[in-house]
Coordinates of N, CA and C in Angstrom, one line a residue:
M1 N -89.0 -20.7 -47.8 CA -89.7 -20.6 -49.0 C -90.8 -19.6 -48.9
I2 N -91.0 -18.8 -49.9 CA -92.1 -17.9 -50.1 C -93.0 -18.4 -51.1
E3 N -94.3 -18.5 -50.8 CA -95.3 -18.9 -51.8 C -96.4 -17.9 -51.8
L4 N -96.8 -17.5 -53.0 CA -98.0 -16.7 -53.3 C -99.0 -17.6 -53.9
K5 N -100.2 -17.6 -53.4 CA -101.3 -18.4 -53.9 C -102.5 -17.5 -54.3
N6 N -102.8 -17.5 -55.6 CA -104.0 -16.7 -56.0 C -103.9 -15.3 -55.4
F7 N -102.7 -14.7 -55.5 CA -102.4 -13.4 -54.9 C -102.8 -12.3 -55.8
S8 N -103.5 -11.3 -55.3 CA -103.8 -10.1 -56.0 C -103.7 -8.9 -55.1
I9 N -103.2 -7.8 -55.7 CA -103.1 -6.5 -54.9 C -103.2 -5.3 -55.9
G10 N -103.6 -4.2 -55.3 CA -103.7 -3.0 -56.1 C -104.2 -1.8 -55.3
Y11 N -104.4 -0.7 -55.9 CA -104.9 0.5 -55.3 C -106.1 1.0 -56.0
G12 N -107.3 1.0 -55.3 CA -108.5 1.4 -55.9 C -108.8 0.5 -57.1
S13 N -109.0 1.2 -58.2 CA -109.3 0.4 -59.4 C -108.1 -0.1 -60.2
R14 N -106.9 0.2 -59.7 CA -105.7 -0.2 -60.4 C -105.2 -1.5 -59.8
R15 N -105.0 -2.4 -60.7 CA -104.4 -3.7 -60.2 C -103.0 -3.8 -60.5
L16 N -102.2 -4.1 -59.5 CA -100.7 -4.3 -59.7 C -100.4 -5.8 -60.0
L17 N -101.0 -6.7 -59.3 CA -100.9 -8.1 -59.5 C -102.2 -8.8 -59.4
T18 N -102.5 -9.7 -60.3 CA -103.8 -10.4 -60.4 C -103.6 -11.9 -60.4
D19 N -104.1 -12.5 -59.4 CA -104.2 -14.0 -59.3 C -102.9 -14.7 -59.6
V20 N -101.9 -14.2 -58.9 CA -100.5 -14.8 -59.0 C -100.3 -16.0 -58.1
S21 N -99.7 -17.0 -58.6 CA -99.3 -18.2 -57.8 C -97.9 -18.6 -58.2
V22 N -96.9 -18.3 -57.4 CA -95.5 -18.6 -57.6 C -94.8 -19.0 -56.3
S23 N -93.6 -19.5 -56.4 CA -92.8 -19.9 -55.2 C -91.4 -19.4 -55.4
V24 N -90.9 -18.8 -54.3 CA -89.5 -18.4 -54.3 C -88.7 -19.4 -53.4
P25 N -87.8 -20.2 -53.9 CA -87.2 -21.3 -53.1 C -86.2 -20.9 -52.1
D26 N -85.9 -21.7 -51.1 CA -84.8 -21.6 -50.2 C -83.5 -21.8 -50.9
G27 N -82.4 -21.3 -50.4 CA -81.1 -21.6 -50.9 C -80.8 -20.9 -52.2
C28 N -81.6 -19.9 -52.6 CA -81.4 -19.2 -53.8 C -81.4 -17.7 -53.6
L29 N -80.7 -17.0 -54.5 CA -80.8 -15.6 -54.6 C -81.7 -15.2 -55.7
T30 N -82.8 -14.5 -55.4 CA -83.8 -14.2 -56.4 C -83.9 -12.7 -56.5
A31 N -83.8 -12.2 -57.7 CA -84.0 -10.7 -58.0 C -85.4 -10.5 -58.5
L32 N -86.0 -9.4 -57.9 CA -87.3 -9.0 -58.3 C -87.2 -7.8 -59.3
V33 N -87.5 -7.9 -60.5 CA -87.4 -6.8 -61.5 C -88.7 -6.5 -62.2
G34 N -88.8 -5.3 -62.7 CA -89.9 -4.8 -63.4 C -89.8 -3.3 -63.6
R35 N -90.7 -2.8 -64.5 CA -90.7 -1.4 -64.7 C -91.1 -0.6 -63.5
N36 N -90.8 0.7 -63.4 CA -91.2 1.5 -62.3 C -92.8 1.5 -62.3
G37 N -93.3 1.4 -61.1 CA -94.7 1.4 -60.9 C -95.4 0.1 -61.0
T38 N -94.7 -1.0 -61.3 CA -95.3 -2.3 -61.4 C -95.6 -3.0 -60.1
G39 N -95.1 -2.5 -59.0 CA -95.4 -3.0 -57.7 C -94.4 -3.8 -56.9
K40 N -93.1 -3.5 -57.3 CA -92.0 -4.3 -56.6 C -92.0 -4.0 -55.1
S41 N -92.0 -2.7 -54.7 CA -91.9 -2.4 -53.3 C -93.2 -2.8 -52.6
T42 N -94.3 -2.7 -53.3 CA -95.6 -3.1 -52.7 C -95.6 -4.6 -52.4
L43 N -95.1 -5.3 -53.3 CA -95.1 -6.8 -53.1 C -94.2 -7.1 -51.9
L44 N -93.0 -6.5 -51.9 CA -92.1 -6.8 -50.8 C -92.7 -6.5 -49.4
R45 N -93.3 -5.3 -49.4 CA -94.0 -4.9 -48.1 C -95.1 -5.8 -47.7
S46 N -95.8 -6.3 -48.7 CA -96.9 -7.3 -48.4 C -96.3 -8.6 -47.8
I47 N -95.3 -9.1 -48.5 CA -94.6 -10.3 -48.0 C -94.1 -10.1 -46.6
A48 N -93.6 -8.9 -46.3 CA -93.0 -8.5 -45.0 C -94.1 -8.3 -43.9
G49 N -95.4 -8.4 -44.3 CA -96.5 -8.2 -43.4 C -96.8 -6.7 -43.1
L50 N -96.3 -5.8 -43.9 CA -96.5 -4.4 -43.7 C -97.7 -3.9 -44.5
N51 N -98.2 -4.7 -45.4 CA -99.4 -4.3 -46.2 C -100.3 -5.5 -46.3
R52 N -101.4 -5.5 -45.5 CA -102.3 -6.6 -45.5 C -103.5 -6.5 -46.5
N53 N -103.5 -5.4 -47.3 CA -104.6 -5.1 -48.2 C -104.4 -5.9 -49.5
Y54 N -104.6 -7.2 -49.4 CA -104.4 -8.1 -50.6 C -105.4 -9.2 -50.5
S55 N -105.6 -9.9 -51.6 CA -106.4 -11.1 -51.6 C -105.5 -12.3 -52.0
G56 N -106.0 -13.5 -51.6 CA -105.2 -14.7 -51.8 C -104.3 -14.9 -50.6
D57 N -103.3 -15.7 -50.7 CA -102.5 -16.1 -49.6 C -101.0 -15.9 -49.8
I58 N -100.3 -15.5 -48.8 CA -98.8 -15.5 -48.7 C -98.4 -16.5 -47.7
L59 N -97.6 -17.5 -48.1 CA -97.1 -18.5 -47.2 C -95.6 -18.4 -47.0
L60 N -95.1 -18.5 -45.8 CA -93.7 -18.6 -45.4 C -93.5 -19.9 -44.8
E61 N -92.6 -20.7 -45.5 CA -92.3 -22.0 -45.0 C -93.6 -22.8 -44.8
G62 N -94.6 -22.6 -45.6 CA -95.8 -23.3 -45.6 C -96.9 -22.8 -44.7
K63 N -96.6 -21.7 -44.0 CA -97.5 -21.1 -43.0 C -98.1 -19.8 -43.5
A64 N -99.4 -19.6 -43.4 CA -100.1 -18.5 -43.9 C -99.7 -17.2 -43.1
L65 N -99.2 -16.2 -43.8 CA -98.8 -14.9 -43.2 C -99.9 -14.3 -42.5
R66 N -101.1 -14.3 -43.0 CA -102.2 -13.5 -42.4 C -102.6 -14.1 -41.0
H67 N -102.2 -15.3 -40.7 CA -102.5 -15.8 -39.4 C -101.4 -15.8 -38.4
M68 N -100.3 -15.2 -38.8 CA -99.1 -15.1 -37.9 C -99.2 -13.9 -37.0
S69 N -98.7 -14.1 -35.8 CA -98.6 -13.0 -34.9 C -97.3 -12.2 -35.3
P70 N -97.2 -10.9 -34.9 CA -95.9 -10.2 -35.2 C -94.7 -10.8 -34.7
S71 N -94.8 -11.4 -33.5 CA -93.6 -12.0 -32.9 C -93.2 -13.3 -33.7
R72 N -94.2 -14.0 -34.2 CA -93.9 -15.2 -34.9 C -93.3 -14.8 -36.3
L73 N -93.9 -13.8 -36.9 CA -93.3 -13.3 -38.2 C -91.9 -12.9 -38.1
A74 N -91.6 -12.2 -37.0 CA -90.3 -11.6 -36.8 C -89.2 -12.7 -36.7
K75 N -89.6 -13.9 -36.3 CA -88.7 -15.0 -36.3 C -88.6 -15.8 -37.6
M76 N -89.4 -15.4 -38.5 CA -89.4 -16.1 -39.8 C -88.9 -15.2 -41.0
L77 N -89.0 -13.9 -40.8 CA -88.7 -13.0 -42.0 C -88.0 -11.8 -41.5
A78 N -87.0 -11.4 -42.2 CA -86.3 -10.1 -41.9 C -86.4 -9.2 -43.2
F79 N -86.6 -7.9 -43.0 CA -86.8 -7.0 -44.1 C -85.7 -5.9 -44.0
V80 N -85.0 -5.7 -45.1 CA -84.0 -4.6 -45.1 C -84.5 -3.6 -46.1
N81 N -84.9 -2.4 -45.7 CA -85.5 -1.4 -46.6 C -84.4 -0.5 -47.1
T82 N -84.8 0.6 -47.7 CA -83.8 1.5 -48.4 C -83.4 2.6 -47.4
D83 N -83.8 2.7 -46.2 CA -83.4 3.7 -45.3 C -82.0 3.6 -45.0
R84 N -81.3 4.8 -44.8 CA -79.9 4.8 -44.4 C -79.8 5.2 -43.0
T85 N -79.2 4.3 -42.2 CA -79.1 4.6 -40.7 C -77.8 5.4 -40.5
R86 N -78.0 6.6 -40.0 CA -76.8 7.5 -39.8 C -76.9 8.2 -38.5
I87 N -77.3 7.5 -37.4 CA -77.5 8.0 -36.1 C -76.1 8.2 -35.5
P88 N -75.7 9.4 -35.1 CA -74.4 9.6 -34.4 C -74.3 8.8 -33.1
N89 N -73.1 8.2 -32.9 CA -72.8 7.5 -31.7 C -73.5 6.2 -31.5
L90 N -74.2 5.7 -32.6 CA -74.8 4.4 -32.6 C -73.8 3.4 -33.2
K91 N -73.3 2.5 -32.4 CA -72.3 1.5 -32.8 C -72.9 0.5 -33.7
C92 N -72.1 0.0 -34.6 CA -72.5 -1.0 -35.6 C -73.0 -2.3 -34.8
E93 N -72.3 -2.7 -33.8 CA -72.7 -3.9 -33.1 C -74.1 -3.7 -32.4
D94 N -74.4 -2.5 -32.0 CA -75.7 -2.2 -31.4 C -76.8 -2.3 -32.4
V95 N -76.5 -1.8 -33.7 CA -77.5 -1.9 -34.7 C -77.8 -3.4 -35.0
V96 N -76.8 -4.2 -35.1 CA -76.9 -5.6 -35.4 C -77.7 -6.3 -34.3
A97 N -77.4 -5.9 -33.1 CA -78.1 -6.5 -31.9 C -79.6 -6.3 -31.9
I98 N -80.0 -5.2 -32.6 CA -81.5 -5.0 -32.7 C -82.2 -6.2 -33.3
G99 N -81.4 -6.9 -34.2 CA -82.0 -8.1 -34.8 C -82.4 -9.2 -33.8
R100 N -81.8 -9.1 -32.6 CA -82.1 -10.1 -31.6 C -83.4 -9.8 -30.8
A101 N -84.0 -8.7 -31.1 CA -85.2 -8.3 -30.4 C -86.3 -9.3 -30.3
P102 N -86.6 -10.1 -31.3 CA -87.7 -11.1 -31.2 C -87.4 -12.2 -30.1
Y103 N -86.1 -12.3 -29.7 CA -85.7 -13.4 -28.8 C -85.4 -12.9 -27.4
T104 N -85.4 -11.6 -27.2 CA -85.0 -11.1 -25.8 C -86.2 -11.0 -24.9
D105 N -86.0 -10.6 -23.7 CA -87.1 -10.5 -22.7 C -87.8 -9.1 -23.0
W106 N -88.7 -8.8 -22.2 CA -89.6 -7.6 -22.5 C -88.9 -6.3 -22.4
I107 N -87.7 -6.3 -21.7 CA -86.9 -5.0 -21.7 C -85.7 -5.1 -22.6
G108 N -85.6 -6.2 -23.4 CA -84.6 -6.2 -24.4 C -83.2 -6.6 -24.0
N109 N -83.1 -7.3 -22.9 CA -81.8 -7.7 -22.4 C -81.1 -8.7 -23.4
I110 N -79.8 -8.4 -23.7 CA -79.0 -9.2 -24.5 C -78.2 -10.2 -23.7
Q111 N -78.3 -11.5 -24.0 CA -77.5 -12.5 -23.3 C -76.2 -12.8 -24.1
D112 N -75.4 -13.7 -23.4 CA -74.1 -14.1 -24.1 C -74.4 -14.8 -25.4
H113 N -75.5 -15.6 -25.4 CA -75.8 -16.3 -26.6 C -76.2 -15.3 -27.8
D114 N -76.9 -14.3 -27.4 CA -77.2 -13.2 -28.4 C -76.0 -12.5 -28.9
R115 N -75.1 -12.2 -28.0 CA -73.8 -11.6 -28.4 C -73.0 -12.4 -29.4
E116 N -73.0 -13.7 -29.2 CA -72.3 -14.6 -30.1 C -73.0 -14.6 -31.5
I117 N -74.3 -14.5 -31.5 CA -75.0 -14.5 -32.8 C -74.7 -13.2 -33.5
V118 N -74.6 -12.1 -32.8 CA -74.3 -10.8 -33.3 C -72.9 -10.8 -33.9
A119 N -72.0 -11.4 -33.2 CA -70.6 -11.5 -33.7 C -70.5 -12.3 -34.9
K120 N -71.2 -13.4 -35.0 CA -71.2 -14.3 -36.1 C -71.8 -13.5 -37.3
A121 N -72.9 -12.8 -37.1 CA -73.5 -12.1 -38.2 C -72.6 -11.0 -38.8
L122 N -71.9 -10.3 -37.9 CA -70.9 -9.3 -38.4 C -69.8 -10.0 -39.2
S123 N -69.4 -11.2 -38.7 CA -68.3 -12.0 -39.4 C -68.8 -12.4 -40.8
L124 N -70.0 -12.9 -40.9 CA -70.5 -13.4 -42.2 C -70.6 -12.3 -43.2
V125 N -70.7 -11.0 -42.9 CA -70.7 -10.0 -43.8 C -69.4 -9.3 -43.9
G126 N -68.4 -9.8 -43.2 CA -67.0 -9.3 -43.3 C -66.9 -7.9 -42.6
M127 N -67.7 -7.7 -41.5 CA -67.7 -6.4 -40.8 C -67.3 -6.5 -39.3
E128 N -66.7 -7.6 -39.0 CA -66.4 -7.8 -37.5 C -65.4 -6.8 -37.0
A129 N -64.5 -6.3 -37.9 CA -63.6 -5.2 -37.4 C -64.3 -3.9 -37.2
Y130 N -65.5 -3.7 -37.7 CA -66.2 -2.5 -37.6 C -67.2 -2.4 -36.4
A131 N -67.2 -3.4 -35.6 CA -68.3 -3.6 -34.5 C -68.4 -2.3 -33.7
G132 N -67.2 -1.7 -33.3 CA -67.2 -0.6 -32.4 C -67.3 0.7 -33.1
R133 N -67.3 0.8 -34.4 CA -67.5 2.0 -35.1 C -68.9 2.5 -35.1
T134 N -69.1 3.8 -35.3 CA -70.4 4.3 -35.3 C -71.0 4.5 -36.7
M135 N -72.3 4.4 -36.8 CA -72.9 4.3 -38.2 C -72.7 5.6 -39.0
D136 N -72.5 6.7 -38.3 CA -72.3 8.0 -39.1 C -70.9 8.1 -39.7
T137 N -70.1 7.2 -39.4 CA -68.7 7.2 -39.9 C -68.5 6.2 -41.1
M138 N -69.6 5.5 -41.5 CA -69.6 4.4 -42.4 C -70.0 4.9 -43.8
S139 N -69.4 4.2 -44.8 CA -69.9 4.4 -46.2 C -71.2 3.8 -46.4
D140 N -71.9 4.1 -47.6 CA -73.1 3.4 -47.9 C -73.0 1.9 -48.0
G141 N -72.0 1.4 -48.6 CA -71.8 0.0 -48.7 C -71.6 -0.7 -47.4
E142 N -70.8 0.0 -46.5 CA -70.6 -0.6 -45.2 C -71.8 -0.6 -44.4
C143 N -72.6 0.5 -44.5 CA -73.9 0.5 -43.8 C -74.8 -0.6 -44.2
Q144 N -74.8 -0.8 -45.5 CA -75.7 -1.8 -46.1 C -75.3 -3.2 -45.6
R145 N -74.0 -3.4 -45.4 CA -73.6 -4.7 -44.9 C -74.0 -4.9 -43.4
I146 N -74.0 -3.8 -42.7 CA -74.4 -3.8 -41.3 C -75.9 -4.1 -41.2
M147 N -76.7 -3.5 -42.1 CA -78.1 -3.8 -42.0 C -78.4 -5.2 -42.4
I148 N -77.6 -5.8 -43.3 CA -77.8 -7.2 -43.7 C -77.4 -8.1 -42.5
A149 N -76.3 -7.7 -41.8 CA -75.9 -8.4 -40.5 C -77.0 -8.4 -39.5
R150 N -77.7 -7.2 -39.4 CA -78.9 -7.2 -38.5 C -79.9 -8.2 -38.9
A151 N -80.2 -8.3 -40.2 CA -81.2 -9.3 -40.6 C -80.7 -10.7 -40.4
L152 N -79.4 -11.0 -40.5 CA -78.9 -12.3 -40.2 C -79.0 -12.6 -38.7
A153 N -78.7 -11.6 -37.9 CA -78.9 -11.8 -36.4 C -80.3 -12.1 -36.0
Q154 N -81.2 -11.7 -36.8 CA -82.6 -12.0 -36.6 C -82.9 -13.5 -36.7
D155 N -82.0 -14.2 -37.4 CA -82.1 -15.7 -37.5 C -83.4 -16.1 -38.2
T156 N -83.7 -15.6 -39.4 CA -84.9 -16.0 -40.1 C -84.5 -16.8 -41.3
S157 N -85.5 -17.5 -41.8 CA -85.3 -18.3 -43.0 C -85.4 -17.5 -44.3
V158 N -86.1 -16.4 -44.2 CA -86.4 -15.5 -45.3 C -85.9 -14.1 -45.1
I159 N -85.2 -13.5 -46.1 CA -84.7 -12.2 -46.0 C -85.2 -11.4 -47.3
L160 N -85.8 -10.3 -47.1 CA -86.2 -9.4 -48.2 C -85.4 -8.2 -48.1
L161 N -85.1 -7.7 -49.3 CA -84.3 -6.4 -49.4 C -84.9 -5.5 -50.5
D162 N -85.2 -4.3 -50.2 CA -85.7 -3.4 -51.2 C -84.6 -2.5 -51.7
E163 N -84.3 -2.7 -53.0 CA -83.2 -1.9 -53.7 C -81.9 -1.8 -52.9
P164 N -81.3 -2.9 -52.5 CA -80.1 -2.9 -51.6 C -78.9 -2.3 -52.3
T165 N -78.9 -2.2 -53.7 CA -77.8 -1.7 -54.4 C -77.9 -0.2 -54.7
S166 N -79.0 0.4 -54.2 CA -79.1 1.9 -54.5 C -78.0 2.6 -53.8
F167 N -77.5 3.7 -54.5 CA -76.5 4.6 -53.9 C -75.1 3.9 -53.8
L168 N -75.0 2.7 -54.3 CA -73.6 2.1 -54.3 C -73.0 2.2 -55.7
D169 N -71.6 2.3 -55.7 CA -71.0 2.3 -57.0 C -71.0 0.9 -57.6
M170 N -70.5 0.8 -58.8 CA -70.6 -0.5 -59.5 C -69.9 -1.6 -58.8
P171 N -68.6 -1.4 -58.3 CA -67.9 -2.5 -57.6 C -68.7 -2.8 -56.3
G172 N -69.3 -1.8 -55.6 CA -70.0 -2.1 -54.4 C -71.3 -2.9 -54.7
R173 N -71.9 -2.7 -55.8 CA -73.1 -3.4 -56.2 C -72.8 -4.9 -56.4
Y174 N -71.7 -5.1 -57.1 CA -71.3 -6.5 -57.3 C -70.9 -7.2 -56.1
K175 N -70.2 -6.5 -55.2 CA -69.7 -7.1 -53.9 C -70.9 -7.5 -53.1
L176 N -71.9 -6.6 -53.0 CA -73.1 -6.8 -52.2 C -73.9 -8.0 -52.7
C177 N -74.1 -8.1 -54.0 CA -74.8 -9.2 -54.6 C -74.1 -10.5 -54.4
S178 N -72.8 -10.5 -54.5 CA -72.0 -11.7 -54.3 C -72.1 -12.1 -52.8
L179 N -72.1 -11.2 -51.9 CA -72.4 -11.5 -50.5 C -73.8 -12.2 -50.3
L180 N -74.8 -11.6 -50.9 CA -76.1 -12.1 -50.8 C -76.2 -13.5 -51.3
G181 N -75.5 -13.8 -52.5 CA -75.5 -15.1 -53.1 C -74.8 -16.1 -52.1
H182 N -73.7 -15.7 -51.5 CA -73.1 -16.7 -50.6 C -74.0 -17.0 -49.4
L183 N -74.7 -16.0 -48.9 CA -75.6 -16.2 -47.7 C -76.7 -17.1 -48.1
A184 N -77.3 -16.9 -49.3 CA -78.3 -17.8 -49.8 C -77.9 -19.2 -49.9
H185 N -76.7 -19.4 -50.5 CA -76.2 -20.8 -50.8 C -75.7 -21.4 -49.6
D186 N -74.8 -20.7 -48.8 CA -74.1 -21.3 -47.7 C -75.0 -21.4 -46.4
E187 N -75.9 -20.5 -46.2 CA -76.8 -20.5 -45.1 C -78.2 -21.0 -45.3
G188 N -78.5 -21.3 -46.6 CA -79.8 -21.9 -47.0 C -80.9 -20.9 -46.9
K189 N -80.6 -19.6 -46.9 CA -81.7 -18.6 -46.8 C -82.5 -18.5 -48.1
C190 N -83.7 -18.0 -48.0 CA -84.5 -17.6 -49.1 C -84.4 -16.1 -49.2
I191 N -83.6 -15.6 -50.2 CA -83.3 -14.1 -50.3 C -83.9 -13.6 -51.6
L192 N -84.8 -12.6 -51.4 CA -85.5 -11.9 -52.5 C -85.2 -10.4 -52.4
F193 N -84.7 -9.8 -53.5 CA -84.4 -8.4 -53.4 C -84.9 -7.8 -54.7
S194 N -85.4 -6.5 -54.6 CA -85.8 -5.8 -55.8 C -84.6 -5.0 -56.3
T195 N -84.6 -4.8 -57.6 CA -83.4 -4.1 -58.2 C -83.8 -3.5 -59.6
H196 N -83.2 -2.5 -60.0 CA -83.2 -2.0 -61.4 C -82.0 -2.4 -62.1
E197 N -81.1 -3.1 -61.5 CA -79.8 -3.4 -62.1 C -80.0 -4.8 -62.9
L198 N -80.4 -4.7 -64.1 CA -80.7 -5.9 -64.9 C -79.5 -6.8 -65.1
D199 N -78.3 -6.1 -65.3 CA -77.1 -6.9 -65.5 C -76.8 -7.8 -64.2
I200 N -76.9 -7.2 -63.1 CA -76.7 -7.9 -61.8 C -77.7 -9.0 -61.7
A201 N -79.0 -8.7 -61.9 CA -80.0 -9.7 -61.8 C -79.7 -10.9 -62.7
L202 N -79.3 -10.7 -63.9 CA -79.1 -11.8 -64.9 C -77.8 -12.5 -64.7
K203 N -76.8 -11.8 -64.2 CA -75.5 -12.5 -64.1 C -75.2 -13.1 -62.7
M204 N -75.8 -12.5 -61.7 CA -75.3 -12.9 -60.3 C -76.4 -13.6 -59.5
C205 N -77.6 -13.7 -60.0 CA -78.7 -14.3 -59.3 C -79.0 -15.7 -59.8
D206 N -79.6 -16.5 -59.0 CA -80.0 -17.9 -59.4 C -81.3 -17.8 -60.2
K207 N -82.2 -16.9 -59.7 CA -83.6 -16.8 -60.3 C -83.9 -15.3 -60.4
V208 N -84.8 -15.0 -61.4 CA -85.3 -13.7 -61.6 C -86.9 -13.7 -61.5
A209 N -87.4 -12.9 -60.6 CA -88.9 -12.8 -60.6 C -89.3 -11.6 -61.4
L210 N -90.0 -11.8 -62.5 CA -90.3 -10.7 -63.5 C -91.7 -10.3 -63.3
L211 N -91.9 -9.0 -63.0 CA -93.2 -8.4 -62.9 C -93.5 -7.7 -64.2
D212 N -94.7 -8.0 -64.7 CA -95.1 -7.4 -66.0 C -96.6 -7.6 -66.2
A213 N -97.3 -6.5 -66.5 CA -98.7 -6.6 -66.9 C -99.6 -7.3 -65.9
C214 N -99.4 -7.0 -64.6 CA -100.2 -7.6 -63.5 C -99.9 -9.0 -63.3
G215 N -98.8 -9.5 -63.9 CA -98.4 -10.9 -63.6 C -97.0 -10.9 -63.0
L216 N -96.7 -12.1 -62.5 CA -95.4 -12.4 -61.9 C -95.0 -13.8 -62.2
E217 N -93.8 -13.9 -62.9 CA -93.3 -15.2 -63.2 C -91.8 -15.3 -62.7
I218 N -91.4 -16.5 -62.3 CA -90.1 -16.7 -61.8 C -89.3 -17.6 -62.8
Y219 N -88.2 -17.1 -63.2 CA -87.4 -17.9 -64.2 C -86.0 -18.1 -63.6
D220 N -85.4 -19.2 -64.1 CA -83.9 -19.4 -63.9 C -83.2 -18.2 -64.6
A221 N -82.3 -17.6 -64.0 CA -81.6 -16.4 -64.6 C -81.0 -16.8 -66.0
S222 N -80.4 -18.0 -66.0 CA -79.8 -18.4 -67.3 C -80.8 -18.6 -68.4
V223 N -82.0 -19.0 -68.1 CA -83.0 -19.1 -69.1 C -83.5 -17.8 -69.6
L224 N -83.7 -16.8 -68.6 CA -84.1 -15.5 -69.0 C -83.1 -14.7 -69.8
R225 N -81.8 -15.0 -69.6 CA -80.8 -14.4 -70.4 C -80.9 -14.8 -71.9
D226 N -81.4 -16.0 -72.1 CA -81.3 -16.5 -73.5 C -82.7 -16.5 -74.2
N227 N -83.8 -16.3 -73.5 CA -85.1 -16.4 -74.3 C -85.6 -15.1 -74.8
G228 N -84.9 -14.0 -74.6 CA -85.4 -12.7 -75.1 C -86.5 -12.0 -74.5
L229 N -87.1 -12.6 -73.4 CA -88.2 -12.0 -72.8 C -87.9 -10.7 -72.1
I230 N -86.7 -10.7 -71.5 CA -86.3 -9.5 -70.8 C -86.2 -8.3 -71.7
E231 N -85.8 -8.5 -72.9 CA -85.7 -7.4 -73.9 C -87.1 -7.0 -74.3
Q232 N -88.1 -7.9 -74.4 CA -89.4 -7.6 -74.7 C -90.1 -6.7 -73.6
V233 N -89.9 -7.1 -72.4 CA -90.5 -6.4 -71.2 C -89.9 -5.0 -71.1
F234 N -88.6 -4.8 -71.3 CA -88.0 -3.5 -71.1 C -87.7 -2.8 -72.4
S235 N -88.0 -3.4 -73.5 CA -87.8 -2.8 -74.8 C -86.3 -2.2 -75.0
I236 N -85.4 -3.1 -74.6 CA -84.0 -2.7 -74.7 C -83.2 -3.8 -75.3
N237 N -82.0 -3.5 -75.7 CA -81.0 -4.5 -76.1 C -80.0 -4.7 -75.1
L238 N -79.8 -5.8 -74.5 CA -78.8 -6.1 -73.5 C -77.5 -6.6 -74.2

């Protein structure tokens, strides 16, 4: 679970979020939506421990982020950003194995137990047959699945993703969100991802975290579909 308590963040005199207190539950797929510039990526980076310039508290499974060591945080949270990994000759299984770094010795030796976890992670995202392929031969959707497998190999309770559907075609977007939903429900993960795809957020997610006017509220997706608030925030007709 992710908890924000009296959380505020901004740049200079500009406030992105002010005195926010919300919880993102385990076992749910939650979409983070809002207009451009409202702070979606900033919020995700803060929860991931990459931006400590905030007030209030971020709690992961009840433990305050600001007091966690990097090694402890790496065992609780995985972050998939928007970067595209296209390094020639880098095998998919080696990318996924990077997720085991918090558990290996100081020179990064992979043990049989780690290899089993890597294989399971590849299987969970349907990419076991691609283990020996190199990343520069993969499509965007395939690469995104490999990066999610890396996050699964990290064996954390919380997974954050920043715009994971970017650069994917429509079928690829739905397949990816369906995969994330299965991982949240079947593996009990707390999965939070930012997106501009309102149809996906409303139709395929359990909850929607709505950023607007320095505030953040979390709704059941079914409620948000029906109460008209999404139309007010984005000034559109869905």
